[in-house]
């Protein structure tokens, strides 16, 4: 089967199961989204969603966050792991946003990727979910599923992102990224599917 035909099959199944998909990380503004995505690195969304209400009660904008001591940020986000690096990144990026962007989260990939603690995947999530800009954030989770489903044979998340962007039109990227995440968690986990269990793998 051609990869394009396989992609069409996968999309039909995902779209049938997930007509609407919520954004997993709870937030009320773009700054909160940026911080939540940063905290989600090597951490579950569930845990992030338990930590962020406490953090955002103290500061939910960069203007407010610059007044919070880094030690306080560290104590709050510690359950998310990598707390020294993440608290330092939040502390520094908040000051950069205030100094260079009038306290607002920038929309461009380039500006976002220059912020401390913000890599390509984090920037992709922020522009797609925060600004509605077409992007296809690919982490190891999506990378593994794309390989398993025959959508890529790429050895890296970067190659997989390129392959997926070629297979699906840009207007589908933002929703499809979330559909893949939800499907993987529910039906095709690393341990729960050996490639013959879920509907996509069996098709």
GROMACS .gro file of C-alpha atoms in nm:
model
  203
    1UNK     CA    1   0.000   0.000   0.000
    2UNK     CA    2   0.122   0.349  -0.083
    3UNK     CA    3   0.207   0.570   0.211
    4UNK     CA    4  -0.045   0.828   0.091
    5UNK     CA    5  -0.322   0.565   0.092
    6UNK     CA    6  -0.215   0.454   0.438
    7UNK     CA    7  -0.230   0.815   0.558
    8UNK     CA    8  -0.584   0.848   0.425
    9UNK     CA    9  -0.689   0.533   0.612
   10UNK     CA   10  -0.535   0.656   0.936
   11UNK     CA   11  -0.699   0.997   0.903
   12UNK     CA   12  -1.045   0.848   0.842
   13UNK     CA   13  -1.019   0.630   1.153
   14UNK     CA   14  -0.891   0.914   1.373
   15UNK     CA   15  -1.150   1.160   1.247
   16UNK     CA   16  -1.432   0.913   1.303
   17UNK     CA   17  -1.329   0.853   1.664
   18UNK     CA   18  -1.223   1.207   1.753
   19UNK     CA   19  -1.445   1.457   1.575
   20UNK     CA   20  -1.351   1.714   1.838
   21UNK     CA   21  -1.035   1.711   2.047
   22UNK     CA   22  -0.972   1.918   2.359
   23UNK     CA   23  -0.636   2.075   2.428
   24UNK     CA   24  -0.481   1.851   2.698
   25UNK     CA   25  -0.296   2.122   2.891
   26UNK     CA   26  -0.528   2.356   3.081
   27UNK     CA   27  -0.464   2.725   3.025
   28UNK     CA   28  -0.648   3.055   2.996
   29UNK     CA   29  -0.397   3.259   2.797
   30UNK     CA   30  -0.092   3.214   2.573
   31UNK     CA   31   0.158   3.265   2.854
   32UNK     CA   32  -0.003   2.989   3.058
   33UNK     CA   33   0.004   2.762   2.753
   34UNK     CA   34   0.374   2.832   2.697
   35UNK     CA   35   0.460   2.752   3.058
   36UNK     CA   36   0.241   2.440   3.064
   37UNK     CA   37   0.402   2.302   2.748
   38UNK     CA   38   0.747   2.376   2.887
   39UNK     CA   39   0.658   2.187   3.206
   40UNK     CA   40   0.521   1.890   3.009
   41UNK     CA   41   0.867   1.786   2.890
   42UNK     CA   42   0.927   1.437   3.032
   43UNK     CA   43   0.613   1.477   3.243
   44UNK     CA   44   0.249   1.373   3.202
   45UNK     CA   45  -0.018   1.626   3.111
   46UNK     CA   46  -0.215   1.507   3.413
   47UNK     CA   47   0.062   1.606   3.651
   48UNK     CA   48   0.120   1.937   3.477
   49UNK     CA   49  -0.251   2.018   3.512
   50UNK     CA   50  -0.226   1.959   3.887
   51UNK     CA   51   0.077   2.187   3.926
   52UNK     CA   52  -0.011   2.479   3.700
   53UNK     CA   53  -0.318   2.603   3.893
   54UNK     CA   54  -0.093   2.662   4.194
   55UNK     CA   55   0.171   2.836   3.984
   56UNK     CA   56  -0.076   3.045   3.785
   57UNK     CA   57  -0.255   3.156   4.100
   58UNK     CA   58   0.069   3.332   4.188
   59UNK     CA   59   0.142   3.452   3.835
   60UNK     CA   60  -0.037   3.387   3.507
   61UNK     CA   61   0.141   3.652   3.297
   62UNK     CA   62   0.507   3.732   3.237
   63UNK     CA   63   0.461   4.068   3.410
   64UNK     CA   64   0.348   3.890   3.725
   65UNK     CA   65   0.595   3.601   3.694
   66UNK     CA   66   0.900   3.830   3.703
   67UNK     CA   67   0.798   3.920   4.058
   68UNK     CA   68   0.800   3.557   4.175
   69UNK     CA   69   1.132   3.433   4.319
   70UNK     CA   70   1.289   3.147   4.126
   71UNK     CA   71   1.300   2.944   4.447
   72UNK     CA   72   0.921   2.971   4.474
   73UNK     CA   73   0.875   2.861   4.113
   74UNK     CA   74   1.105   2.567   4.180
   75UNK     CA   75   0.908   2.449   4.485
   76UNK     CA   76   0.577   2.462   4.298
   77UNK     CA   77   0.687   2.285   3.979
   78UNK     CA   78   0.908   2.025   4.146
   79UNK     CA   79   0.656   1.740   4.090
   80UNK     CA   80   0.695   1.789   3.713
   81UNK     CA   81   1.061   1.683   3.719
   82UNK     CA   82   1.367   1.867   3.589
   83UNK     CA   83   1.268   2.145   3.828
   84UNK     CA   84   1.609   2.321   3.837
   85UNK     CA   85   1.617   2.361   3.458
   86UNK     CA   86   1.246   2.438   3.420
   87UNK     CA   87   1.229   2.694   3.699
   88UNK     CA   88   1.537   2.867   3.561
   89UNK     CA   89   1.380   2.872   3.213
   90UNK     CA   90   1.050   3.014   3.341
   91UNK     CA   91   1.237   3.276   3.544
   92UNK     CA   92   1.450   3.386   3.248
   93UNK     CA   93   1.194   3.368   2.968
   94UNK     CA   94   0.947   3.577   3.168
   95UNK     CA   95   1.202   3.857   3.185
   96UNK     CA   96   1.278   3.827   2.815
   97UNK     CA   97   0.908   3.849   2.730
   98UNK     CA   98   0.872   4.165   2.937
   99UNK     CA   99   1.190   4.322   2.803
  100UNK     CA  100   1.165   4.233   2.434
  101UNK     CA  101   0.799   4.156   2.367
  102UNK     CA  102   0.607   4.389   2.601
  103UNK     CA  103   0.512   4.091   2.814
  104UNK     CA  104   0.343   3.903   2.531
  105UNK     CA  105   0.421   3.560   2.390
  106UNK     CA  106   0.561   3.598   2.036
  107UNK     CA  107   0.389   3.421   1.749
  108UNK     CA  108   0.692   3.333   1.536
  109UNK     CA  109   0.882   3.005   1.562
  110UNK     CA  110   1.213   3.188   1.557
  111UNK     CA  111   1.131   3.413   1.852
  112UNK     CA  112   0.982   3.128   2.053
  113UNK     CA  113   1.275   2.893   1.992
  114UNK     CA  114   1.516   3.157   2.123
  115UNK     CA  115   1.344   3.157   2.462
  116UNK     CA  116   1.508   2.953   2.741
  117UNK     CA  117   1.366   2.603   2.770
  118UNK     CA  118   1.167   2.630   2.447
  119UNK     CA  119   1.260   2.388   2.170
  120UNK     CA  120   1.104   2.322   1.833
  121UNK     CA  121   0.831   2.093   1.968
  122UNK     CA  122   0.726   2.338   2.239
  123UNK     CA  123   0.722   2.625   1.989
  124UNK     CA  124   0.511   2.415   1.751
  125UNK     CA  125   0.252   2.344   2.019
  126UNK     CA  126   0.230   2.710   2.119
  127UNK     CA  127   0.185   2.843   1.765
  128UNK     CA  128  -0.068   2.573   1.675
  129UNK     CA  129  -0.278   2.572   1.993
  130UNK     CA  130  -0.222   2.932   2.096
  131UNK     CA  131  -0.225   3.114   1.762
  132UNK     CA  132  -0.393   2.867   1.526
  133UNK     CA  133  -0.090   2.860   1.298
  134UNK     CA  134  -0.052   2.526   1.112
  135UNK     CA  135   0.218   2.320   1.283
  136UNK     CA  136   0.277   1.951   1.346
  137UNK     CA  137   0.445   1.904   1.685
  138UNK     CA  138   0.615   1.566   1.689
  139UNK     CA  139   0.749   1.413   2.008
  140UNK     CA  140   0.869   1.058   2.070
  141UNK     CA  141   0.507   0.949   2.126
  142UNK     CA  142   0.388   1.060   1.781
  143UNK     CA  143   0.718   0.951   1.626
  144UNK     CA  144   0.667   0.596   1.753
  145UNK     CA  145   0.306   0.579   1.632
  146UNK     CA  146   0.389   0.718   1.288
  147UNK     CA  147   0.656   0.450   1.249
  148UNK     CA  148   0.423   0.175   1.369
  149UNK     CA  149   0.147   0.287   1.133
  150UNK     CA  150   0.375   0.296   0.829
  151UNK     CA  151   0.363   0.673   0.784
  152UNK     CA  152   0.738   0.718   0.814
  153UNK     CA  153   1.059   0.522   0.839
  154UNK     CA  154   1.242   0.823   0.973
  155UNK     CA  155   1.504   0.769   1.239
  156UNK     CA  156   1.435   1.102   1.413
  157UNK     CA  157   1.139   1.316   1.516
  158UNK     CA  158   1.258   1.579   1.269
  159UNK     CA  159   1.232   1.338   0.975
  160UNK     CA  160   0.896   1.211   1.097
  161UNK     CA  161   0.763   1.567   1.119
  162UNK     CA  162   0.873   1.629   0.759
  163UNK     CA  163   0.709   1.306   0.639
  164UNK     CA  164   0.379   1.377   0.818
  165UNK     CA  165   0.363   1.729   0.680
  166UNK     CA  166   0.399   1.588   0.330
  167UNK     CA  167   0.124   1.331   0.384
  168UNK     CA  168  -0.142   1.557   0.533
  169UNK     CA  169  -0.263   1.903   0.423
  170UNK     CA  170  -0.163   2.188   0.652
  171UNK     CA  171  -0.522   2.268   0.754
  172UNK     CA  172  -0.540   1.926   0.924
  173UNK     CA  173  -0.210   1.942   1.116
  174UNK     CA  174  -0.323   2.110   1.437
  175UNK     CA  175  -0.619   1.879   1.498
  176UNK     CA  176  -0.443   1.568   1.368
  177UNK     CA  177  -0.153   1.614   1.609
  178UNK     CA  178  -0.399   1.595   1.901
  179UNK     CA  179  -0.597   1.309   1.747
  180UNK     CA  180  -0.283   1.097   1.723
  181UNK     CA  181  -0.194   1.173   2.086
  182UNK     CA  182  -0.539   1.077   2.216
  183UNK     CA  183  -0.561   0.765   2.000
  184UNK     CA  184  -0.218   0.648   2.110
  185UNK     CA  185  -0.306   0.687   2.476
  186UNK     CA  186  -0.639   0.511   2.443
  187UNK     CA  187  -0.579   0.238   2.186
  188UNK     CA  188  -0.216   0.208   2.077
  189UNK     CA  189   0.014   0.258   2.374
  190UNK     CA  190   0.376   0.144   2.375
  191UNK     CA  191   0.289  -0.155   2.594
  192UNK     CA  192  -0.078  -0.208   2.507
  193UNK     CA  193  -0.045  -0.271   2.133
  194UNK     CA  194   0.201  -0.501   1.962
  195UNK     CA  195   0.103  -0.383   1.617
  196UNK     CA  196  -0.195  -0.617   1.584
  197UNK     CA  197  -0.435  -0.497   1.852
  198UNK     CA  198  -0.578  -0.153   1.765
  199UNK     CA  199  -0.796  -0.068   1.466
  200UNK     CA  200  -0.527   0.129   1.283
  201UNK     CA  201  -0.264  -0.139   1.323
  202UNK     CA  202  -0.508  -0.409   1.205
  203UNK     CA  203  -0.624  -0.213   0.899
   0.00000   0.00000   0.00000
